[in-house]
Coordinates of C-alpha atoms in Angstrom, one line a residue:
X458 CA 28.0 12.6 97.7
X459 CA 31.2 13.3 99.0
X460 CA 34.7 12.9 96.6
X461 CA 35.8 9.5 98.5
X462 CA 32.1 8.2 98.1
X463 CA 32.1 9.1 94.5
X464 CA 35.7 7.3 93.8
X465 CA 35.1 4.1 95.3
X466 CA 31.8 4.1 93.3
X467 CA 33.4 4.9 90.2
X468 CA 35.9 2.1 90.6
X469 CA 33.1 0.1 91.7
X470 CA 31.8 0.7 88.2
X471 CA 34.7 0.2 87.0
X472 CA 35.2 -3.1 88.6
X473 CA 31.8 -4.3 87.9
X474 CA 32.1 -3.9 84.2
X475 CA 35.1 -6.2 83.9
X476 CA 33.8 -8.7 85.6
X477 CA 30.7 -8.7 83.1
X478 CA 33.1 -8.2 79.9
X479 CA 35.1 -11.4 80.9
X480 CA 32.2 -13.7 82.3
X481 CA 30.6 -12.7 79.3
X482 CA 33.3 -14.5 77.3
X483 CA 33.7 -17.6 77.1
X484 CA 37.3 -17.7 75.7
X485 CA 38.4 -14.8 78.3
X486 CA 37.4 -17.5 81.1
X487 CA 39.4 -20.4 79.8
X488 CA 42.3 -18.1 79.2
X489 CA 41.8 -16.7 83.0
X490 CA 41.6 -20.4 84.1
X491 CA 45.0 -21.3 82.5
X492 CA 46.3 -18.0 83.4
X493 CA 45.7 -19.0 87.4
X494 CA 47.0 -22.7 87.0
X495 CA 50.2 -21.2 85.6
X496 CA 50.9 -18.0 88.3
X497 CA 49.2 -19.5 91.5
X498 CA 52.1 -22.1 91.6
X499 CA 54.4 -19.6 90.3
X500 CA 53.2 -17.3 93.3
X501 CA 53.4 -20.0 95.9
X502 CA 57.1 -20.4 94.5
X503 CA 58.2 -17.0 95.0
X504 CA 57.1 -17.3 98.7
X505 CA 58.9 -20.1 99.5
X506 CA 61.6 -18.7 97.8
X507 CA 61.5 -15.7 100.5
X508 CA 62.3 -18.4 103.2
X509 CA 64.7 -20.3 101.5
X510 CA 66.5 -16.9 100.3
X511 CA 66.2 -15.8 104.2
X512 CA 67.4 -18.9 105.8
X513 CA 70.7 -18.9 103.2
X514 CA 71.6 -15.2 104.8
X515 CA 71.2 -16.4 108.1
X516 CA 73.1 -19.5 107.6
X517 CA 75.6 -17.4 105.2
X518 CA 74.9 -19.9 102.5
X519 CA 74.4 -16.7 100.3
X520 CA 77.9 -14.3 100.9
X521 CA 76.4 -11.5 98.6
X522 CA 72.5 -11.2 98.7
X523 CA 72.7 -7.4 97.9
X524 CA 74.3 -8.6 94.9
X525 CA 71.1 -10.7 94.1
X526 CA 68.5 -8.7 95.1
X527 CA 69.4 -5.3 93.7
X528 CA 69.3 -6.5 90.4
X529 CA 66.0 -8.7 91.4
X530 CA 64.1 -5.0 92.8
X531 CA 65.0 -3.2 89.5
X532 CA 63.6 -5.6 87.1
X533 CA 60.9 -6.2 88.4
X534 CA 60.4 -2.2 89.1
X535 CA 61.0 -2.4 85.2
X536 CA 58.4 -5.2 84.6
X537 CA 55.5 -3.9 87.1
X538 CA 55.8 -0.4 85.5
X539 CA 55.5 -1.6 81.6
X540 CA 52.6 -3.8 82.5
X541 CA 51.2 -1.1 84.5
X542 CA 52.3 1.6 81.0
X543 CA 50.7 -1.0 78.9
X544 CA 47.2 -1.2 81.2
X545 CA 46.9 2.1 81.6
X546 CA 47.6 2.6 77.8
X547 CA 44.9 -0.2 76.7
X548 CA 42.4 -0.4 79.2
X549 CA 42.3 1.4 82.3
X550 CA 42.3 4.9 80.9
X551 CA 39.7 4.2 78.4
X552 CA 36.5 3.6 80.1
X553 CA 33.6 3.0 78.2
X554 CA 31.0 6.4 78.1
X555 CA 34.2 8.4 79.0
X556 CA 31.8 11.6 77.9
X557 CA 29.2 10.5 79.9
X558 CA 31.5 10.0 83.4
X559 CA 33.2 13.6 82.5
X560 CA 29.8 14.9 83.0
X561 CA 29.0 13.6 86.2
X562 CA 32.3 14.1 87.9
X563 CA 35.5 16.0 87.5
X564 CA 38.6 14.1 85.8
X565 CA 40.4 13.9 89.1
X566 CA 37.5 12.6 90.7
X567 CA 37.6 10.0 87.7
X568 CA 41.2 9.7 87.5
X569 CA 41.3 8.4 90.9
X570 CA 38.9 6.2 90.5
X571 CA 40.1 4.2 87.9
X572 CA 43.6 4.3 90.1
X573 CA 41.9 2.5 92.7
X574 CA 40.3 -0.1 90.7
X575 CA 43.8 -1.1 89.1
X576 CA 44.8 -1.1 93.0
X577 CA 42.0 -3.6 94.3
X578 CA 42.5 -5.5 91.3
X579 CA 46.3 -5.6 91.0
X580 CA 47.6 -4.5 94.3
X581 CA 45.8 -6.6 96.9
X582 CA 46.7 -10.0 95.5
X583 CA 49.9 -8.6 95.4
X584 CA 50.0 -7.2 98.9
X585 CA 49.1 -10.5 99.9
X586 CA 51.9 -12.4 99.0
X587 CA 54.1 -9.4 99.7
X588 CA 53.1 -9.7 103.2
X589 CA 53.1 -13.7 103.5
X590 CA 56.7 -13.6 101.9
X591 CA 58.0 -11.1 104.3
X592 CA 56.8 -13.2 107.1
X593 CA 57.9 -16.0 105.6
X594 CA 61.4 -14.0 105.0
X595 CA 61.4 -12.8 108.4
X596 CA 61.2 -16.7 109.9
X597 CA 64.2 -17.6 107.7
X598 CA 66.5 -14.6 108.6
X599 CA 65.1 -15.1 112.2
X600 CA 64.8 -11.2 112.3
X601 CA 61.1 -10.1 113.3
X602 CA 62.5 -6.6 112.1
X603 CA 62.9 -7.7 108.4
X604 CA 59.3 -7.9 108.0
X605 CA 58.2 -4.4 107.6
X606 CA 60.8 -3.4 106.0
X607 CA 60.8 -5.9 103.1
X608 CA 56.8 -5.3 102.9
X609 CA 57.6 -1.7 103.0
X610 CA 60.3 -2.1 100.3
X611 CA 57.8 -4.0 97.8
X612 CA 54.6 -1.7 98.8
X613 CA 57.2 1.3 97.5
X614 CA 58.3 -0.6 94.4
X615 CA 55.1 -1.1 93.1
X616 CA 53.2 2.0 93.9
X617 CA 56.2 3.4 92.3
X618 CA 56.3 1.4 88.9
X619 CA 52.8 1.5 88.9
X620 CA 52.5 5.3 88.8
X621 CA 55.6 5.4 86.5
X622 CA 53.8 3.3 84.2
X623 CA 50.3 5.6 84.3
X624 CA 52.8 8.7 83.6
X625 CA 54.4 7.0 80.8
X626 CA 51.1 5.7 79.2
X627 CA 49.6 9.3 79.5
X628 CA 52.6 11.5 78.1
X629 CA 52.8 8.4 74.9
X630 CA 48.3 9.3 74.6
X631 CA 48.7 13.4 75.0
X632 CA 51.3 12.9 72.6
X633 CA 49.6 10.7 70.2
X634 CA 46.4 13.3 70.4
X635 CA 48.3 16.0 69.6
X636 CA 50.4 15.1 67.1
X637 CA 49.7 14.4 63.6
X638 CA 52.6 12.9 62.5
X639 CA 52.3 10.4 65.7
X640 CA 48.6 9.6 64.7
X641 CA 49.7 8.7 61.2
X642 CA 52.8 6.4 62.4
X643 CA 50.9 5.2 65.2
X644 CA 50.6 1.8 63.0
X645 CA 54.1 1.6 61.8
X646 CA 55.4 2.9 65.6
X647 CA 53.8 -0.6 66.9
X648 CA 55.0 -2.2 64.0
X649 CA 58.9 -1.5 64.6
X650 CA 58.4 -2.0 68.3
X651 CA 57.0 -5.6 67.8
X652 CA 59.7 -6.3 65.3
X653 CA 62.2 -5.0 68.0
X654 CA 60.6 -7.1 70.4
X655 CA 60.6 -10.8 69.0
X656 CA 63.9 -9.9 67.5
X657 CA 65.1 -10.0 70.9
X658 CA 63.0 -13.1 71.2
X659 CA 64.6 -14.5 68.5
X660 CA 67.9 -14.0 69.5
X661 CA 67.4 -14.6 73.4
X662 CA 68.9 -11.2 73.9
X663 CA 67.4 -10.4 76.9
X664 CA 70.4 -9.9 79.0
X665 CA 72.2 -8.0 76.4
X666 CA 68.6 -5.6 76.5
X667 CA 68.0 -5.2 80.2
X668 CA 72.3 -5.0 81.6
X669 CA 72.7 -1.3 79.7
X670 CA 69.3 -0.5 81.6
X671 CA 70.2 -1.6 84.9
X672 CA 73.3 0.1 84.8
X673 CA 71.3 3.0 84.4
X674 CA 68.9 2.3 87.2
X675 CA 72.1 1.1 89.7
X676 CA 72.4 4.8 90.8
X677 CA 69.2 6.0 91.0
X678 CA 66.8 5.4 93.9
X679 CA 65.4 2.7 92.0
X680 CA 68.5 1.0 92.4
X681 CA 68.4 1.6 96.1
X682 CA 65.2 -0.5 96.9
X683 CA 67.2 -3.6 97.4
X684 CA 69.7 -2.0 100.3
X685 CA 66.2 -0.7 101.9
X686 CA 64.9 -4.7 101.7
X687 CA 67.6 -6.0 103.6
X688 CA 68.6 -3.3 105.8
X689 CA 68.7 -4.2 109.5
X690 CA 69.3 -7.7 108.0
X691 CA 72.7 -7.1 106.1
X692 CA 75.4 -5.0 107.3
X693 CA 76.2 -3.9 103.8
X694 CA 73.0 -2.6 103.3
X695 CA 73.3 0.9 103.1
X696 CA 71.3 3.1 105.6
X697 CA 71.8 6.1 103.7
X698 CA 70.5 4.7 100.5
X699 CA 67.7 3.7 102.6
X700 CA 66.7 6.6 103.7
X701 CA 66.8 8.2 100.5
X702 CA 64.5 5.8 98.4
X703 CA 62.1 6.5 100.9
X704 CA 62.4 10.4 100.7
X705 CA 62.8 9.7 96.9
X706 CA 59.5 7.7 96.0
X707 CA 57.6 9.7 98.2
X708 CA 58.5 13.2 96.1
X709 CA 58.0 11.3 93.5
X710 CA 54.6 10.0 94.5
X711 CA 53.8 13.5 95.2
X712 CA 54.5 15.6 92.1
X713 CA 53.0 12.3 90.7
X714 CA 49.5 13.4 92.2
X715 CA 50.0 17.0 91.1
X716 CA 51.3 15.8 87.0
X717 CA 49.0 12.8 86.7
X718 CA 45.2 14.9 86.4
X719 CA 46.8 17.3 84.4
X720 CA 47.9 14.8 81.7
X721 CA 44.6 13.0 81.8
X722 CA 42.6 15.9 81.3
X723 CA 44.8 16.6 78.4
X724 CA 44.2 13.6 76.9
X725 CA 40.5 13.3 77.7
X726 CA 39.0 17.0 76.9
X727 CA 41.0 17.0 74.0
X728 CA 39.3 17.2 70.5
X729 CA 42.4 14.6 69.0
X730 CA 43.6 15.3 65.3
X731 CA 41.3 13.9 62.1
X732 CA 43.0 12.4 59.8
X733 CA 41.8 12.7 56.4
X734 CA 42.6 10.2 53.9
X735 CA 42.8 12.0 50.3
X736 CA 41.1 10.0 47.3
X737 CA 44.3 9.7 44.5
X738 CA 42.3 10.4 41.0
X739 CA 41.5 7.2 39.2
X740 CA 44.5 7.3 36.6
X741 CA 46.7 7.1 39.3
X742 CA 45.5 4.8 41.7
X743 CA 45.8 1.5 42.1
X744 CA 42.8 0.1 40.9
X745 CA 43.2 2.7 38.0
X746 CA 47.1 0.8 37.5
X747 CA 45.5 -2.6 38.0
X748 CA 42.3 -2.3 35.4
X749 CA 45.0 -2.0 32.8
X750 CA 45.3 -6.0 33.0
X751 CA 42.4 -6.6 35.0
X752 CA 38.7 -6.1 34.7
X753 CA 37.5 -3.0 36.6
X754 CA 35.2 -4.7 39.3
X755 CA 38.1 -6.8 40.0
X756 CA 40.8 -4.5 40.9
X757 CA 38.4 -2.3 42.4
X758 CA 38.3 -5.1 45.0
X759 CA 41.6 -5.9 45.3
X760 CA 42.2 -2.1 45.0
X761 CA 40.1 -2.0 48.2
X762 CA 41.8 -4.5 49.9
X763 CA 44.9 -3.0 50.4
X764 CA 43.4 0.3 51.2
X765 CA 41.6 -1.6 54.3
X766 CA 44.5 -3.1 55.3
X767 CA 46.7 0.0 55.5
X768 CA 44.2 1.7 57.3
X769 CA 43.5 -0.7 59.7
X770 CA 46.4 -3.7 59.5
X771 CA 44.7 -5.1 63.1
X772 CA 42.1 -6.6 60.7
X773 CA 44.6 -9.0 59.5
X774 CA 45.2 -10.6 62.9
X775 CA 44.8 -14.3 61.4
X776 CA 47.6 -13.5 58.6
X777 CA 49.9 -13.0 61.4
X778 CA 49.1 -16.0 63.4
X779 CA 50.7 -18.9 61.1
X780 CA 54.1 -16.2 61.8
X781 CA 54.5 -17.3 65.3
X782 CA 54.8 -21.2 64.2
X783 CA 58.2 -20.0 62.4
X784 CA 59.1 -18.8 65.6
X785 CA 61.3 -21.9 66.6
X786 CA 62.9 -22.6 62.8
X787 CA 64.2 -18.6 62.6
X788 CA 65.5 -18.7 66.0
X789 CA 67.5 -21.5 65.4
X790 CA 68.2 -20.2 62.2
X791 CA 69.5 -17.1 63.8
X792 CA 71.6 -19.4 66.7
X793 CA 73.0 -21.6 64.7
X794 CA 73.6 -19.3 61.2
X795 CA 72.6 -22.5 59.0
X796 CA 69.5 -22.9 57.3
X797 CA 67.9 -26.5 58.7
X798 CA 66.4 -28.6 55.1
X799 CA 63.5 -28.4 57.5
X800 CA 62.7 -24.6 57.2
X801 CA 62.1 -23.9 53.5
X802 CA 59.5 -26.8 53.8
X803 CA 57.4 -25.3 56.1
X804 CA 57.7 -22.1 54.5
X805 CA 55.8 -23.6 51.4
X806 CA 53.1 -24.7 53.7
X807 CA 52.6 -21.3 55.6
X808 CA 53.3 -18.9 53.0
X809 CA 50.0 -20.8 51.4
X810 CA 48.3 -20.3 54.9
X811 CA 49.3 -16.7 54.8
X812 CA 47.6 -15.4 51.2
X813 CA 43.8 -17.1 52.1
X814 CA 44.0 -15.6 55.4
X815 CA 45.1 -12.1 54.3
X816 CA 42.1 -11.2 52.6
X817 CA 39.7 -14.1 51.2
X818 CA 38.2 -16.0 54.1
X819 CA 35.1 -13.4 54.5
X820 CA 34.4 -12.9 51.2
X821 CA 30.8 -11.6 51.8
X822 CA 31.4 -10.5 55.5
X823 CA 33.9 -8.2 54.5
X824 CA 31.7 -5.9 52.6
X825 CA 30.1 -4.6 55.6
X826 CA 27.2 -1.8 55.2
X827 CA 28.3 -1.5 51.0
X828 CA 27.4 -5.5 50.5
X829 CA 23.5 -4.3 49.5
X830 CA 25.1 -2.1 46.6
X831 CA 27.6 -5.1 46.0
X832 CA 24.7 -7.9 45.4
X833 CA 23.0 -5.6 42.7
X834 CA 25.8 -4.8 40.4
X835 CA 26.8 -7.3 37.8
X836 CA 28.4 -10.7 38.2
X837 CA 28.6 -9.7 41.9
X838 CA 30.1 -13.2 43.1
X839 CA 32.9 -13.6 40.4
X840 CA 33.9 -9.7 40.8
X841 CA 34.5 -10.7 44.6
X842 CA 35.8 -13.8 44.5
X843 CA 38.6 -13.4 42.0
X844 CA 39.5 -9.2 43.7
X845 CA 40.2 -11.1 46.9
X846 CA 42.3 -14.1 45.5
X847 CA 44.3 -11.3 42.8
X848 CA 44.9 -8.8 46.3
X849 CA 46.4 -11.9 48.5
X850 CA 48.1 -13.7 45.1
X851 CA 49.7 -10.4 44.1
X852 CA 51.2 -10.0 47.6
X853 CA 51.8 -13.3 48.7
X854 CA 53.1 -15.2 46.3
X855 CA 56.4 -13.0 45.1
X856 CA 57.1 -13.2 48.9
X857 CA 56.9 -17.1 49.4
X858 CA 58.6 -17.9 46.1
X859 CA 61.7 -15.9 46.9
X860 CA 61.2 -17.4 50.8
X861 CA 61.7 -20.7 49.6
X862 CA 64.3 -20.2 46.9
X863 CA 66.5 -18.4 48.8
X864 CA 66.1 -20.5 51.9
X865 CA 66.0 -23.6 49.9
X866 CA 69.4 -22.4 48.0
X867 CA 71.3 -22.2 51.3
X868 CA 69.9 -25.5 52.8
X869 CA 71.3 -28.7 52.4
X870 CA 68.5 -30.0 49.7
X871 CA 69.1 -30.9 46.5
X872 CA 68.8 -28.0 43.0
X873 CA 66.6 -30.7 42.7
X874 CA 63.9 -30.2 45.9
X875 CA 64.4 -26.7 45.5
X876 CA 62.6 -26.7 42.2
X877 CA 59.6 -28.9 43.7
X878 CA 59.3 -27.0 47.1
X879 CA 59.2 -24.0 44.4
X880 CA 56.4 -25.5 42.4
X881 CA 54.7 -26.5 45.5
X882 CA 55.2 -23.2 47.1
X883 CA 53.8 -21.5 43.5
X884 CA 50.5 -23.5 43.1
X885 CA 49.9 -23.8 46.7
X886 CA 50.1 -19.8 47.5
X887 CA 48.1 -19.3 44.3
X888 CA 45.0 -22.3 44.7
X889 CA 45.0 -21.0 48.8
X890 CA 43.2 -17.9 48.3
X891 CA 39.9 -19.6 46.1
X892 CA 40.1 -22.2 49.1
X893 CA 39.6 -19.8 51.2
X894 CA 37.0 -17.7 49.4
X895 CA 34.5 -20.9 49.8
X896 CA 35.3 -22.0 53.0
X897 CA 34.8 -18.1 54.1
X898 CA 31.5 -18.5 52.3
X899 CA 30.6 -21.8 54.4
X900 CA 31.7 -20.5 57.9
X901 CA 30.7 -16.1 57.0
X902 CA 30.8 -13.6 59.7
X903 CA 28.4 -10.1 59.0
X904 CA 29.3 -8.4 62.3
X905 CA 31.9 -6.1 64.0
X906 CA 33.9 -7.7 66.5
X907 CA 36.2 -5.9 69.1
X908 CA 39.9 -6.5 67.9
X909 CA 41.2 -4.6 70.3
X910 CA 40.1 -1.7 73.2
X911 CA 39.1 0.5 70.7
X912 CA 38.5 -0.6 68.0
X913 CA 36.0 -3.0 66.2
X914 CA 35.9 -4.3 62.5
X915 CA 34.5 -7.4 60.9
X916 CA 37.2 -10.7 60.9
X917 CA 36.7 -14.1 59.3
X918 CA 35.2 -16.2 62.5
X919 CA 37.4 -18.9 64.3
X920 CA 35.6 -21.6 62.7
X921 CA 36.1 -20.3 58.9
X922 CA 40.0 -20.0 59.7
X923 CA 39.8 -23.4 61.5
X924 CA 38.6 -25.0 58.7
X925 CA 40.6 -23.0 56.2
X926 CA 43.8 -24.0 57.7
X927 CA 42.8 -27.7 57.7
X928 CA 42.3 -28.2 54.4
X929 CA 45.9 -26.3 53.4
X930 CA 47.8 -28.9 55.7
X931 CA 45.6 -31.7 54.2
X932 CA 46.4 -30.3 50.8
X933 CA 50.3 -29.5 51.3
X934 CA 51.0 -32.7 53.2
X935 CA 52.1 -35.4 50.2
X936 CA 55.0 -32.1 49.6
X937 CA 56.0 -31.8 53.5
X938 CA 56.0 -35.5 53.6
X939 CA 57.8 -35.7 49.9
X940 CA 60.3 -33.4 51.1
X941 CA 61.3 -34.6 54.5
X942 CA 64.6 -36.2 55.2
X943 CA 63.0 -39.1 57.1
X944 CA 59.4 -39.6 55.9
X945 CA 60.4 -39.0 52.4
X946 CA 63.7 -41.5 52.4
X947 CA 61.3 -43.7 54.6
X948 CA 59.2 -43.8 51.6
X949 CA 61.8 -44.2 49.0
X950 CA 63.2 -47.4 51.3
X951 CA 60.0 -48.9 51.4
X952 CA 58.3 -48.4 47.8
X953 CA 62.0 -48.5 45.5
X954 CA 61.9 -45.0 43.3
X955 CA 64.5 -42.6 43.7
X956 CA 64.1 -39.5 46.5
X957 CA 63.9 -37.3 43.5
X958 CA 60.9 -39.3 42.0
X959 CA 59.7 -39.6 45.4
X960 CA 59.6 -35.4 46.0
X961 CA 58.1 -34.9 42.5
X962 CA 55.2 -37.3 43.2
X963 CA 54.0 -35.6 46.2
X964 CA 54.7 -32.2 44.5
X965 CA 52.3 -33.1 42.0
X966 CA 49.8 -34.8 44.2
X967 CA 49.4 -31.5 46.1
X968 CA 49.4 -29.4 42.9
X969 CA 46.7 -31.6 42.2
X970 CA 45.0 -31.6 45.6
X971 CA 45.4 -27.9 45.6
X972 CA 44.2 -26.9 42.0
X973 CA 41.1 -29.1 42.3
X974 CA 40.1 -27.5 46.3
X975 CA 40.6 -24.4 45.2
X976 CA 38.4 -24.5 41.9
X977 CA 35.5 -26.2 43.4
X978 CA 35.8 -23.6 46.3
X979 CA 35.9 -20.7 44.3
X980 CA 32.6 -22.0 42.3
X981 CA 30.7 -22.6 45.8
X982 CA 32.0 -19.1 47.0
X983 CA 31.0 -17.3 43.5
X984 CA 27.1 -18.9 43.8
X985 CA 27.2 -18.1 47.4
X986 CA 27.2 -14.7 46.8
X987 CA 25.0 -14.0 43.6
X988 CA 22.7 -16.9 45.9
X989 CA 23.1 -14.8 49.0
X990 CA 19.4 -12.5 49.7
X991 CA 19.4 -10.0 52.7
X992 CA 16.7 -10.5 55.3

């Protein structure tokens, strides 16, 4: 079999495999689905945008389009080459049986093919609607020259980006591979970037971000590709600048195609650094710190919580999601620099949300291959039950309680509703947990899921958090509703008592609600486990 035969197959493969990943998900489908309602139109837009963008040069409706396109070619240069960093980096350089393919056939052989499957799968829908806007450009300028060159310009931008973003994505792995320090960080690396990331969310600093970086792009080739689109078509296009992003991206995609295998067969022949986590002696651990005021098979638990977590925070992916709901109150938070009565309010409904999704809504799951060993010691279901509700209480609940003082404090509410929102926010992020631990026993999950590319571990399942996170609201509403400015005045209005009696009545109702879910929970989730028998 000759190389070419032996790329195509491999990408083939490679191809093949996807397609069998996501058909074989149900969810992946649906979110494919609602992917293609939302960029088919978006698509069709951008080519009739072409025309209309043509037809306002020709009519000289538009006095500057290099103005408006430069700065159009190099963020979206930017924008092809971190998706294409970020696919290389996730999925397309980490085939499945990576051993088995370097085997079989060399890593450029490999290397290439895995290129050419990104291409088909990326670059012909692409092409496509590079080619019908160009035409469609082409009929609104009224230049059949404009054509090729603004298909040529865009083919050039995004074999560029692409292969920018491949580079980048290896240099970040051979680094990562090699370095022991990286390997360690690698967790708190993402962290700060996702931090950095919806900060500029937050703030809708976009502009402020990507300006200093265009600047920087302006001179460079990169900066070029929008003189080379309308050459022939603009007189201030520049020729010169043309002619060099053309000479430019094609050394570039040349010492590209001598770098690339190099760096990918640094990153896949080599061994990687271990990292070894050392065992601290018992007196100075954390369980051993923790068994002082705690029973021993309870902090070991909670003990083993944390560890878990800090060796593998992607297991937590449910904690974080009730974070993106405070999304809108912090940004306008941030915009406005005044603290809305609304904010602290839901804060004592997700802080709750927060601690039982942490760590107790798999109370059984969790124990993986050790749960055999856990089911003969004594007491096994109380040990459990109370180690998960101590790790996600202990963490939680100093967190939410200074949350919703302090934002409570500097919002318009009363001393008044800050006390209630603080008893609310107290008892609900403590009785949370034990909810959790019986509605994790209800809805269990025993195997590994994938939680990422590489990497598996066992989560609650969708219906345990589902359910869990229904029964918080139902239990926190009488304090939301206590506490708002219009259902709680509306109540006031309607009934006679005063606001204040008014927000201590529904703090007490869900103290109530919240005390009396979590204790029955806990019981079912304690003679789950001591009732649970391995097949």
């Amino acid at each position: 079999m000759l190389a070419r035969d032996r790329v195509v197959t491999i990408a083939r493969l490679e191809l093949s495999r996807r397609w069998r990943v996501v058909t074989g998900n149900p969810v992946q489908v649906i979110a494919l689905a609602i992917a293609a309602l939302f960029l088919v139109p978006v698509g069709l837009g951008g080519i009739v945008g072409t025309y209309l963008f043509g037809a306002g040069i020709a009519s000289g409706d538009i006095e500057t389009p290099l103005a408006l396109i430069r700065p159009g070619f190099v963020y979206a240069w930017l924008f092809v080459a971190g998706f294409g960093g970020y696919r290389a980096y996730a999925t397309a350089l980490r085939p499945d049986r990576l051993d088995g393919y370097l085997t079989t056939v060399s890593h450029r052989e490999l290397l290439a093919g895995f290129a050419f499957a990104e291409l088909v799968l990326w670059g012909v829908p692409s092409v496509l609607l590079a080619m019908a806007g160009s035409l469609l450009f082409a009929a609104g300028t009224g230049s059949v020259l404009s054509a090729p060159v603004l298909f040529l310009t865009v083919c050039i931008t995004l074999a560029t980006a692409l292969t920018t973003g491949f580079l980048v994505s290896l240099v970040v792995r051979s680094a990562g591979v090699r370095s022991r320090l990286l390997t360690r960080l690698r967790s708190v690396l993402i962290a700060v970037l996702a931090v950095v990331y919806f900060g500029v969310l937050f703030t809708q600093s976009f502009a402020s971000v990507l300006e200093p970086v265009y600047r920087l792009l302006a001179p460079t080739p990169i900066g070029w590709y929008g003189d080379l689109a309308l050459v022939g078509t603009v007189p201030a296009a520049s020729i010169g600048r043309s002619v060099g992003t053309v000479l430019a991206s094609a050394a570039f995609m040349l010492a590209s195609a001598a770098v690339l295998p190099r760096l990918a067969a640094g990153v896949w022949y080599a061994d990687g650094v271990h990292i070894e986590h050392e065992v601290e002696p018992a007196s100075s651990s954390t369980a051993g710190r923790l068994s002082s005021v705690l029973p021993q098979p309870v902090a070991g638990v909670a003990a083993t919580d944390w560890k878990r977590a800090r060796r593998a925070p992607i297991t937590l992916t449910f904690a974080v999601y009730p974070l993106f709901l405070l999304f809108s109150p912090a940004m306008n938070a941030v915009q406005t620099g005044t603290i809305g009565r609304g904010f602290p309010i839901w804060i004592v409904c997700f802080g709750p949300w927060i601690a039982g999704a942490l760590f107790a809504l798999n109370v059984v799951g969790n124990e993986g291959a050790v749960l055999p060993a856990t089911l003969l010691s004594d007491a096994p279901g109380r040990a459990l039950v109370a180690g998960h509700v101590v790790a996600s209480v202990l963490l939680v609940v100093p967190v939410t309680l200074v949350a919703v003082v302090g934002l409570g404090a500097a919002s318009p509410h009363s001393m008044g509703a800050v006390l209630t929102l603080a008893v609310s926010a107290l008892v609900l992020a403590v009785a949370a947990p034990p909810i959790a631990t019986g509605v994790g026993a209800i809805f269990p999950r025993f195997e590994a899921v994938s939680v990422s590319r590489s990497t598996e571990a066992i989560v609650p399942s969708k219906l345990a958090f589902t359910g869990y996170s229904l029964v918080v609201f139902l239990v926190a509403i009488p304090t939301l509703a206590a506490h708002s400015s219009i259902v709680g005045h509306a109540i006031a209005s309607a009934i006679g008592p005063s606001p204040a009696v008014v927000r201590i009545v529904g703090t007490v109702a869900s103290c109530a609600l919240a005390v009396t879910a979590g204790s029955l929970s806990a019981a079912y989730a304690v003679r789950s486990v001591e009732r649970f028998h391995l097949d």
